[in-house]
mmCIF file of C-alpha atoms (C1' of nucleotides) in Angstrom:
data_model
loop_
_atom_site.group_PDB
_atom_site.id
_atom_site.type_symbol
_atom_site.label_atom_id
_atom_site.label_comp_id
_atom_site.label_asym_id
_atom_site.label_seq_id
_atom_site.Cartn_x
_atom_site.Cartn_y
_atom_site.Cartn_z
ATOM 1 C CA MET A 1 95.605 126.437 104.598
ATOM 2 C CA ALA A 2 97.038 125.432 107.929
ATOM 3 C CA ILE A 3 95.709 128.645 109.427
ATOM 4 C CA GLN A 4 92.334 127.903 107.904
ATOM 5 C CA GLN A 5 92.376 124.595 109.739
ATOM 6 C CA PHE A 6 93.236 126.312 113.007
ATOM 7 C CA SER A 7 90.447 128.776 112.482
ATOM 8 C CA ARG A 8 87.924 125.980 111.913
ATOM 9 C CA SER A 9 89.147 123.781 114.750
ATOM 10 C CA LEU A 10 86.654 122.831 117.434
ATOM 11 C CA PRO A 11 88.126 125.128 120.099
ATOM 12 C CA MET A 12 88.129 128.160 117.818
ATOM 13 C CA MET A 13 84.602 127.399 116.629
ATOM 14 C CA LEU A 14 83.492 127.200 120.263
ATOM 15 C CA TYR A 15 85.112 130.528 121.081
ATOM 16 C CA ARG A 16 83.701 132.117 117.939
ATOM 17 C CA THR A 17 80.217 130.910 118.764
ATOM 18 C CA LEU A 18 80.455 132.294 122.283
ATOM 19 C CA ASP A 19 81.614 135.627 120.857
ATOM 20 C CA ALA A 20 78.558 135.572 118.618
ATOM 21 C CA VAL A 21 75.934 134.730 121.225
ATOM 22 C CA MET A 22 77.089 136.090 124.590
ATOM 23 C CA PRO A 23 77.070 139.863 124.003
ATOM 24 C CA ARG A 24 73.263 139.935 123.863
ATOM 25 C CA PHE A 25 72.981 138.157 127.227
ATOM 26 C CA ARG A 26 75.791 140.125 128.822
ATOM 27 C CA LYS A 27 74.061 143.326 127.849
ATOM 28 C CA ILE A 28 70.955 142.350 129.796
ATOM 29 C CA PHE A 29 72.869 141.678 133.001
ATOM 30 C CA ASN A 30 74.997 144.779 132.521
ATOM 31 C CA ASP A 31 71.814 146.838 132.459
ATOM 32 C CA PHE A 32 71.318 145.707 136.068
ATOM 33 C CA GLY A 33 74.916 146.371 137.074
ATOM 34 C CA LEU A 34 75.816 142.686 136.927
ATOM 35 C CA THR A 35 78.525 140.779 135.088
ATOM 36 C CA GLU A 36 77.806 137.630 133.114
ATOM 37 C CA GLN A 37 79.222 135.424 135.875
ATOM 38 C CA GLN A 38 77.298 137.227 138.599
ATOM 39 C CA GLY A 39 74.186 136.611 136.515
ATOM 40 C CA ARG A 40 74.976 132.915 136.220
ATOM 41 C CA VAL A 41 75.221 132.641 139.996
ATOM 42 C CA LEU A 42 71.924 134.432 140.487
ATOM 43 C CA ARG A 43 70.173 132.264 137.911
ATOM 44 C CA VAL A 44 71.112 129.155 139.867
ATOM 45 C CA LEU A 45 70.130 130.697 143.204
ATOM 46 C CA TRP A 46 66.751 131.683 141.809
ATOM 47 C CA GLU A 47 66.049 127.964 141.472
ATOM 48 C CA ARG A 48 67.612 126.615 144.660
ATOM 49 C CA ASP A 49 67.015 127.772 148.201
ATOM 50 C CA GLN A 50 70.606 127.356 149.233
ATOM 51 C CA ILE A 51 73.562 125.622 147.816
ATOM 52 C CA ALA A 52 77.099 124.713 148.839
ATOM 53 C CA LEU A 53 79.736 126.860 147.208
ATOM 54 C CA GLY A 54 81.352 123.841 145.599
ATOM 55 C CA GLU A 55 78.145 122.690 143.986
ATOM 56 C CA LEU A 56 77.437 126.246 142.875
ATOM 57 C CA ALA A 57 80.807 126.161 141.149
ATOM 58 C CA ARG A 58 79.881 122.952 139.325
ATOM 59 C CA LEU A 59 76.485 124.240 138.206
ATOM 60 C CA THR A 60 77.735 127.616 137.022
ATOM 61 C CA LEU A 61 80.971 126.165 135.568
ATOM 62 C CA ILE A 62 82.801 128.912 137.426
ATOM 63 C CA PRO A 63 86.124 127.829 138.979
ATOM 64 C CA THR A 64 85.950 127.822 142.765
ATOM 65 C CA PRO A 65 88.653 130.459 143.321
ATOM 66 C CA SER A 66 86.813 132.821 140.986
ATOM 67 C CA LEU A 67 83.498 132.052 142.610
ATOM 68 C CA VAL A 68 84.785 133.154 145.996
ATOM 69 C CA GLY A 69 85.325 136.672 144.691
ATOM 70 C CA ILE A 70 82.086 136.695 142.729
ATOM 71 C CA VAL A 71 80.107 135.736 145.831
ATOM 72 C CA ASP A 72 82.022 138.404 147.762
ATOM 73 C CA ARG A 73 80.868 141.074 145.315
ATOM 74 C CA LEU A 74 77.276 139.811 145.097
ATOM 75 C CA SER A 75 77.299 139.730 148.864
ATOM 76 C CA SER A 76 78.467 143.324 149.172
ATOM 77 C CA MET A 77 75.643 144.248 146.769
ATOM 78 C CA GLU A 78 73.364 142.438 149.254
ATOM 79 C CA LEU A 79 72.064 140.144 146.500
ATOM 80 C CA VAL A 80 73.312 136.933 148.138
ATOM 81 C CA ALA A 81 74.448 135.792 151.584
ATOM 82 C CA ARG A 82 76.805 133.162 152.971
ATOM 83 C CA GLN A 83 75.806 130.702 155.652
ATOM 84 C CA ARG A 84 78.193 128.195 157.152
ATOM 85 C CA SER A 85 76.840 124.659 157.391
ATOM 86 C CA ASP A 86 76.236 123.149 160.830
ATOM 87 C CA ARG A 87 76.521 119.573 159.619
ATOM 88 C CA ASP A 88 79.933 120.122 158.045
ATOM 89 C CA ARG A 89 81.611 123.298 159.140
ATOM 90 C CA ARG A 90 83.925 123.286 156.133
ATOM 91 C CA VAL A 91 80.942 123.896 153.859
ATOM 92 C CA VAL A 92 79.563 127.350 153.076
ATOM 93 C CA HIS A 93 76.043 127.670 151.725
ATOM 94 C CA VAL A 94 75.147 130.536 149.426
ATOM 95 C CA LEU A 95 71.608 131.856 149.124
ATOM 96 C CA ALA A 96 69.822 134.734 147.418
ATOM 97 C CA THR A 97 68.571 137.581 149.582
ATOM 98 C CA ASP A 98 65.140 139.125 149.082
ATOM 99 C CA LYS A 99 66.823 141.826 147.049
ATOM 100 C CA GLY A 100 68.484 139.154 144.942
ATOM 101 C CA LEU A 101 65.242 137.258 144.461
ATOM 102 C CA ALA A 102 63.468 140.455 143.412
ATOM 103 C CA LEU A 103 65.673 140.670 140.333
ATOM 104 C CA GLU A 104 64.390 137.448 138.810
ATOM 105 C CA PRO A 105 61.128 138.820 137.356
ATOM 106 C CA GLU A 106 63.028 141.825 136.025
ATOM 107 C CA ILE A 107 65.765 139.893 134.308
ATOM 108 C CA MET A 108 64.475 136.475 133.268
ATOM 109 C CA PRO A 109 61.825 137.605 130.785
ATOM 110 C CA ARG A 110 64.466 139.515 128.875
ATOM 111 C CA VAL A 111 66.852 136.536 128.990
ATOM 112 C CA ALA A 112 64.132 134.177 127.802
ATOM 113 C CA ALA A 113 63.202 136.524 124.982
ATOM 114 C CA ALA A 114 66.816 136.885 123.860
ATOM 115 C CA TYR A 115 67.256 133.138 123.940
ATOM 116 C CA ALA A 116 64.081 132.513 121.949
ATOM 117 C CA ASN A 117 65.140 135.112 119.433
ATOM 118 C CA LEU A 118 68.561 133.518 119.071
ATOM 119 C CA LYS A 119 67.170 130.046 118.652
ATOM 120 C CA GLN A 120 64.671 131.257 116.124
ATOM 121 C CA SER A 121 67.362 132.652 113.864
ATOM 122 C CA ILE A 122 68.763 129.145 113.254
ATOM 123 C CA ASP A 123 66.954 126.253 111.644
ATOM 124 C CA ALA A 124 65.754 123.884 114.338
ATOM 125 C CA GLU A 125 67.594 120.837 113.040
ATOM 126 C CA SER A 126 71.018 122.491 112.961
ATOM 127 C CA TRP A 127 70.403 123.785 116.452
ATOM 128 C CA ASP A 128 69.470 120.392 117.859
ATOM 129 C CA LEU A 129 72.292 118.571 116.125
ATOM 130 C CA ALA A 130 74.818 121.110 117.349
ATOM 131 C CA LEU A 131 73.620 120.710 120.936
ATOM 132 C CA GLN A 132 73.616 116.929 120.670
ATOM 133 C CA GLY A 133 77.168 116.977 119.354
ATOM 134 C CA LEU A 134 78.279 119.278 122.155
ATOM 135 C CA GLN A 135 76.611 116.955 124.626
ATOM 136 C CA LYS A 136 78.665 114.022 123.380
ATOM 137 C CA ILE A 137 81.941 115.920 123.304
ATOM 138 C CA SER A 138 81.475 117.438 126.735
ATOM 139 C CA ALA A 139 80.673 114.004 128.128
ATOM 140 C CA LEU A 140 84.283 113.071 127.438
ATOM 141 C CA GLY A 141 85.450 115.626 129.932
ATOM 142 C CA GLU A 142 83.027 114.490 132.610
ATOM 143 C CA ALA A 143 84.318 110.942 132.226
ATOM 144 C CA ALA A 144 87.927 112.118 132.434
ATOM 145 C CA LYS A 145 87.154 114.084 135.596
ATOM 146 C CA ARG A 146 85.784 111.027 137.343
ATOM 147 C CA ASN A 147 89.003 109.168 136.629
ATOM 148 C CA ASP A 148 91.600 111.384 138.228
ATOM 149 C CA MET B 1 63.504 121.725 135.824
ATOM 150 C CA ALA B 2 64.296 125.362 135.145
ATOM 151 C CA ILE B 3 67.837 124.800 136.344
ATOM 152 C CA GLN B 4 68.073 121.796 134.071
ATOM 153 C CA GLN B 5 67.166 124.070 131.179
ATOM 154 C CA PHE B 6 69.841 126.562 132.163
ATOM 155 C CA SER B 7 72.380 123.796 132.380
ATOM 156 C CA ARG B 8 71.522 122.563 128.879
ATOM 157 C CA SER B 9 71.343 126.016 127.301
ATOM 158 C CA LEU B 10 73.623 126.717 124.379
ATOM 159 C CA PRO B 11 75.989 128.990 126.322
ATOM 160 C CA MET B 12 76.433 126.502 129.160
ATOM 161 C CA MET B 13 76.947 123.652 126.690
ATOM 162 C CA LEU B 14 79.607 125.714 124.932
ATOM 163 C CA TYR B 15 81.391 126.437 128.211
ATOM 164 C CA ARG B 16 81.100 122.818 129.303
ATOM 165 C CA THR B 17 82.554 121.597 126.022
ATOM 166 C CA LEU B 18 85.479 124.000 126.323
ATOM 167 C CA ASP B 19 86.078 122.761 129.878
ATOM 168 C CA ALA B 20 86.131 119.228 128.487
ATOM 169 C CA VAL B 21 88.502 119.767 125.593
ATOM 170 C CA MET B 22 90.861 122.604 126.473
ATOM 171 C CA PRO B 23 92.838 121.147 129.403
ATOM 172 C CA ARG B 24 94.634 118.692 127.114
ATOM 173 C CA PHE B 25 95.766 121.483 124.780
ATOM 174 C CA ARG B 26 96.611 123.864 127.598
ATOM 175 C CA LYS B 27 98.837 121.217 129.132
ATOM 176 C CA ILE B 28 100.950 121.021 125.976
ATOM 177 C CA PHE B 29 101.588 124.769 125.891
ATOM 178 C CA ASN B 30 102.164 124.886 129.628
ATOM 179 C CA ASP B 31 104.939 122.337 129.182
ATOM 180 C CA PHE B 32 106.726 125.010 127.141
ATOM 181 C CA GLY B 33 106.021 127.785 129.618
ATOM 182 C CA LEU B 34 103.215 129.222 127.486
ATOM 183 C CA THR B 35 99.592 130.027 128.223
ATOM 184 C CA GLU B 36 96.781 128.971 125.938
ATOM 185 C CA GLN B 37 96.451 132.477 124.487
ATOM 186 C CA GLN B 38 100.177 132.842 123.944
ATOM 187 C CA GLY B 39 100.017 129.533 122.074
ATOM 188 C CA ARG B 40 97.169 130.798 119.904
ATOM 189 C CA VAL B 41 99.231 133.822 118.895
ATOM 190 C CA LEU B 42 102.257 131.675 118.052
ATOM 191 C CA ARG B 43 100.149 129.274 116.004
ATOM 192 C CA VAL B 44 98.997 132.137 113.792
ATOM 193 C CA LEU B 45 102.503 133.583 113.492
ATOM 194 C CA TRP B 46 103.865 130.205 112.465
ATOM 195 C CA GLU B 47 101.707 130.522 109.353
ATOM 196 C CA ARG B 48 102.097 134.203 108.521
ATOM 197 C CA ASP B 49 105.291 136.177 108.139
ATOM 198 C CA GLN B 50 103.953 139.252 109.815
ATOM 199 C CA ILE B 51 100.571 140.483 110.722
ATOM 200 C CA ALA B 52 98.951 143.647 111.987
ATOM 201 C CA LEU B 53 97.957 143.514 115.639
ATOM 202 C CA GLY B 54 94.323 144.100 114.799
ATOM 203 C CA GLU B 55 94.177 141.229 112.344
ATOM 204 C CA LEU B 56 96.018 139.036 114.829
ATOM 205 C CA ALA B 57 93.255 139.847 117.306
ATOM 206 C CA ARG B 58 90.606 138.791 114.799
ATOM 207 C CA LEU B 59 92.339 135.531 113.906
ATOM 208 C CA THR B 60 93.071 134.512 117.502
ATOM 209 C CA LEU B 61 89.718 135.798 118.815
ATOM 210 C CA ILE B 62 91.674 137.586 121.510
ATOM 211 C CA PRO B 63 90.357 141.069 122.383
ATOM 212 C CA THR B 64 92.797 143.772 121.334
ATOM 213 C CA PRO B 65 93.455 145.140 124.822
ATOM 214 C CA SER B 66 94.347 141.631 126.015
ATOM 215 C CA LEU B 67 96.486 141.006 122.981
ATOM 216 C CA VAL B 68 98.646 144.020 123.742
ATOM 217 C CA GLY B 69 99.751 142.437 127.019
ATOM 218 C CA ILE B 70 100.104 138.990 125.495
ATOM 219 C CA VAL B 71 102.406 140.334 122.790
ATOM 220 C CA ASP B 72 104.322 142.237 125.483
ATOM 221 C CA ARG B 73 105.004 138.998 127.338
ATOM 222 C CA LEU B 74 105.823 136.965 124.235
ATOM 223 C CA SER B 75 108.115 139.785 123.240
ATOM 224 C CA SER B 76 109.961 139.774 126.559
ATOM 225 C CA MET B 77 110.393 136.008 126.092
ATOM 226 C CA GLU B 78 111.932 136.932 122.706
ATOM 227 C CA LEU B 79 109.435 134.706 120.860
ATOM 228 C CA VAL B 80 107.866 137.541 118.866
ATOM 229 C CA ALA B 81 108.759 141.111 117.880
ATOM 230 C CA ARG B 82 106.850 144.289 117.054
ATOM 231 C CA GLN B 83 107.492 146.360 113.946
ATOM 232 C CA ARG B 84 105.711 149.587 113.203
ATOM 233 C CA SER B 85 104.352 149.870 109.688
ATOM 234 C CA ASP B 86 105.833 152.459 107.333
ATOM 235 C CA ARG B 87 102.754 152.646 105.155
ATOM 236 C CA ASP B 88 100.457 153.431 108.056
ATOM 237 C CA ARG B 89 102.253 154.463 111.195
ATOM 238 C CA ARG B 90 99.246 153.634 113.364
ATOM 239 C CA VAL B 91 99.681 149.944 112.550
ATOM 240 C CA VAL B 92 101.994 147.602 114.443
ATOM 241 C CA HIS B 93 103.056 144.359 112.809
ATOM 242 C CA VAL B 94 103.842 141.328 114.945
ATOM 243 C CA LEU B 95 106.162 138.570 113.793
ATOM 244 C CA ALA B 96 107.737 135.441 115.239
ATOM 245 C CA THR B 97 111.466 135.522 116.018
ATOM 246 C CA ASP B 98 113.758 132.629 115.154
ATOM 247 C CA LYS B 99 113.338 131.442 118.704
ATOM 248 C CA GLY B 100 109.573 131.599 118.301
ATOM 249 C CA LEU B 101 109.684 129.764 114.978
ATOM 250 C CA ALA B 102 111.852 127.043 116.510
ATOM 251 C CA LEU B 103 109.015 126.057 118.822
ATOM 252 C CA GLU B 104 106.692 124.980 116.020
ATOM 253 C CA PRO B 105 108.221 121.542 115.364
ATOM 254 C CA GLU B 106 108.328 120.920 119.107
ATOM 255 C CA ILE B 107 104.737 121.853 119.801
ATOM 256 C CA MET B 108 102.611 121.197 116.733
ATOM 257 C CA PRO B 109 103.048 117.416 116.537
ATOM 258 C CA ARG B 110 101.748 117.129 120.076
ATOM 259 C CA VAL B 111 98.829 119.465 119.320
ATOM 260 C CA ALA B 112 97.966 117.531 116.171
ATOM 261 C CA ALA B 113 98.107 114.243 118.045
ATOM 262 C CA ALA B 114 95.884 115.543 120.846
ATOM 263 C CA TYR B 115 93.408 116.867 118.315
ATOM 264 C CA ALA B 116 93.319 113.605 116.386
ATOM 265 C CA ASN B 117 92.851 111.701 119.600
ATOM 266 C CA LEU B 118 89.987 113.950 120.646
ATOM 267 C CA LYS B 119 88.267 113.716 117.293
ATOM 268 C CA GLN B 120 88.658 109.971 117.252
ATOM 269 C CA SER B 121 86.801 109.584 120.518
ATOM 270 C CA ILE B 122 83.595 110.919 118.949
ATOM 271 C CA ASP B 123 81.688 109.404 116.054
ATOM 272 C CA ALA B 124 82.490 111.305 112.886
ATOM 273 C CA GLU B 125 78.927 112.283 112.104
ATOM 274 C CA SER B 126 78.223 113.872 115.478
ATOM 275 C CA TRP B 127 81.494 115.741 115.196
ATOM 276 C CA ASP B 128 80.730 117.133 111.756
ATOM 277 C CA LEU B 129 77.173 118.054 112.587
ATOM 278 C CA ALA B 130 78.267 119.833 115.729
ATOM 279 C CA LEU B 131 80.831 121.868 113.822
ATOM 280 C CA GLN B 132 78.346 122.687 111.066
ATOM 281 C CA GLY B 133 75.847 123.860 113.650
ATOM 282 C CA LEU B 134 78.458 126.020 115.341
ATOM 283 C CA GLN B 135 79.371 127.466 111.969
ATOM 284 C CA LYS B 136 75.797 128.569 111.392
ATOM 285 C CA ILE B 137 75.338 130.002 114.848
ATOM 286 C CA SER B 138 78.630 131.886 114.842
ATOM 287 C CA ALA B 139 77.785 133.342 111.438
ATOM 288 C CA LEU B 140 75.023 135.296 113.187
ATOM 289 C CA GLY B 141 77.594 137.193 115.184
ATOM 290 C CA GLU B 142 79.712 138.013 112.146
ATOM 291 C CA ALA B 143 76.649 139.437 110.436
ATOM 292 C CA ALA B 144 75.736 141.498 113.491
ATOM 293 C CA LYS B 145 79.286 142.860 113.665
ATOM 294 C CA ARG B 146 79.151 144.100 110.081
ATOM 295 C CA ASN B 147 76.001 146.049 110.874
ATOM 296 C CA ASP B 148 77.189 148.335 113.643
ATOM 297 C "C1'" DT C 1 92.013 107.500 170.388
ATOM 298 C "C1'" DC C 2 95.248 109.560 167.556
ATOM 299 C "C1'" DT C 3 97.390 110.407 163.450
ATOM 300 C "C1'" DA C 4 97.494 110.528 158.350
ATOM 301 C "C1'" DA C 5 94.936 111.454 154.536
ATOM 302 C "C1'" DA C 6 91.031 113.722 152.348
ATOM 303 C "C1'" DT C 7 87.902 117.548 151.566
ATOM 304 C "C1'" DA C 8 85.865 122.544 151.401
ATOM 305 C "C1'" DA C 9 86.766 127.064 151.155
ATOM 306 C "C1'" DT C 10 89.963 130.501 150.875
ATOM 307 C "C1'" DT C 11 94.236 133.121 149.598
ATOM 308 C "C1'" DA C 12 97.989 134.272 146.493
ATOM 309 C "C1'" DA C 13 100.286 135.365 142.143
ATOM 310 C "C1'" DT C 14 100.032 135.972 137.466
ATOM 311 C "C1'" DA C 15 97.433 136.214 133.043
ATOM 312 C "C1'" DT C 16 93.434 137.405 130.508
ATOM 313 C "C1'" DA C 17 88.578 139.601 129.617
ATOM 314 C "C1'" DT C 18 85.560 143.566 129.547
ATOM 315 C "C1'" DT C 19 84.460 148.287 128.923
ATOM 316 C "C1'" DA C 20 85.746 152.935 128.464
ATOM 317 C "C1'" DA C 21 89.054 156.404 127.503
ATOM 318 C "C1'" DT C 22 93.330 158.295 125.324
ATOM 319 C "C1'" DG C 23 97.020 159.562 121.915
ATOM 320 C "C1'" DA C 24 98.740 159.286 117.499
ATOM 321 C "C1'" DT C 25 97.979 159.097 112.808
ATOM 322 C "C1'" DA C 26 94.836 158.846 108.533
ATOM 323 C "C1'" DT C 27 91.001 160.019 105.949
ATOM 324 C "C1'" DT C 28 87.107 162.651 104.498
ATOM 325 C "C1'" DG C 29 84.579 166.556 103.042
ATOM 326 C "C1'" DT C 30 84.845 171.285 102.255
ATOM 327 C "C1'" DA D 1 94.948 173.225 103.151
ATOM 328 C "C1'" DC D 2 91.894 172.494 107.068
ATOM 329 C "C1'" DA D 3 88.693 170.895 110.425
ATOM 330 C "C1'" DA D 4 85.876 167.051 111.731
ATOM 331 C "C1'" DT D 5 85.828 162.320 111.887
ATOM 332 C "C1'" DA D 6 87.616 157.731 111.818
ATOM 333 C "C1'" DT D 7 90.998 154.222 112.826
ATOM 334 C "C1'" DC D 8 94.826 151.744 115.340
ATOM 335 C "C1'" DA D 9 97.195 150.687 119.226
ATOM 336 C "C1'" DT D 10 97.571 151.498 123.845
ATOM 337 C "C1'" DT D 11 96.329 152.521 128.732
ATOM 338 C "C1'" DA D 12 93.270 152.216 132.701
ATOM 339 C "C1'" DA D 13 90.121 150.115 136.025
ATOM 340 C "C1'" DT D 14 87.724 146.333 137.473
ATOM 341 C "C1'" DA D 15 86.360 141.372 137.124
ATOM 342 C "C1'" DT D 16 87.443 136.708 136.171
ATOM 343 C "C1'" DA D 17 90.578 132.475 134.986
ATOM 344 C "C1'" DT D 18 94.416 129.525 136.055
ATOM 345 C "C1'" DT D 19 97.477 127.117 139.016
ATOM 346 C "C1'" DA D 20 99.429 126.333 143.400
ATOM 347 C "C1'" DA D 21 99.419 126.788 148.251
ATOM 348 C "C1'" DT D 22 97.055 127.287 152.760
ATOM 349 C "C1'" DT D 23 93.663 126.789 156.573
ATOM 350 C "C1'" DA D 24 89.991 124.546 158.840
ATOM 351 C "C1'" DT D 25 87.531 120.615 159.344
ATOM 352 C "C1'" DT D 26 86.302 115.866 158.621
ATOM 353 C "C1'" DT D 27 87.161 111.042 157.723
ATOM 354 C "C1'" DA D 28 89.771 106.750 157.628
ATOM 355 C "C1'" DG D 29 92.716 103.614 159.587
ATOM 356 C "C1'" DA D 30 96.324 101.794 162.841
#
DNA sequence: TCTAAATAATTAATATATTAATGATATTGT
DNA sequence: ACAATATCATTAATATATTAATTATTTAGA
């Protein structure tokens, strides 16, 4: 009974849901020699010309120390580049190279299709209510962050 | 706009929600010198006398190769022990030691309080609907797993 | 202006995740 | 009984997460 509760707790349900949905997306990126996190970084850079490493961390939800290594590896694959800011020399901007940009039309259609297929396998109301609930719960964390 | 979509996608909402809720639980386990995953293993062992490593992996949602190292470390802390099965000598059972069992009354009240506090900060309906939605979505993965 | 505090990226150390392979034991079909 | 296959735990190699410390630079304040 107690274990049943643990198994149905919010954290475990979140982990279980990720285990259920992520393999299909990971597989797409893996087909291009990329990890899930490397793919997240590219997805953001496909939409933004350049972006400070710190903001890239916030948008991808990748912790900054991890992101340093991820950008290192993407950089050695020549998919992204670093550029130190002139305004504030502490800041490093990250941007996609031409080679990195060229991947978007290869990858995104498959991602979009997988996402549509996933969404379609759940009734629309459950889907929306789940996302709305997550929105409310995650807002707690954002508020907490602003207060420390 | 496209980046907005990415940011509000189910996977990113799941990660964002975990980022919002897990730090408070992690902090409790850290206070006892434990990681989140080590805490997950102990929580299951507090409810079951002994359990095969593979089933422990399923219940904790920890991948088996990771679990091997986690049990190694818990074992060297003398919080759990391994016992090879007689029935099937491929199977290893894991169980909590007395020292491991003694942690339950120290840790669980704080976990329960943190969970109650979290749940209380969201309206009950949103909470329930979110969990029901997650239940449906995660069921997809279970089904997929049974088919390969 | 000069120093103390704050910020951005990085490094470091340890733990965990991912994917593939391996070794030992069980099971199945013949 | 035997060979092929399957299963369980483990190892291996690489990538990422977590937490704390460090370096370079900027900002705030005396």
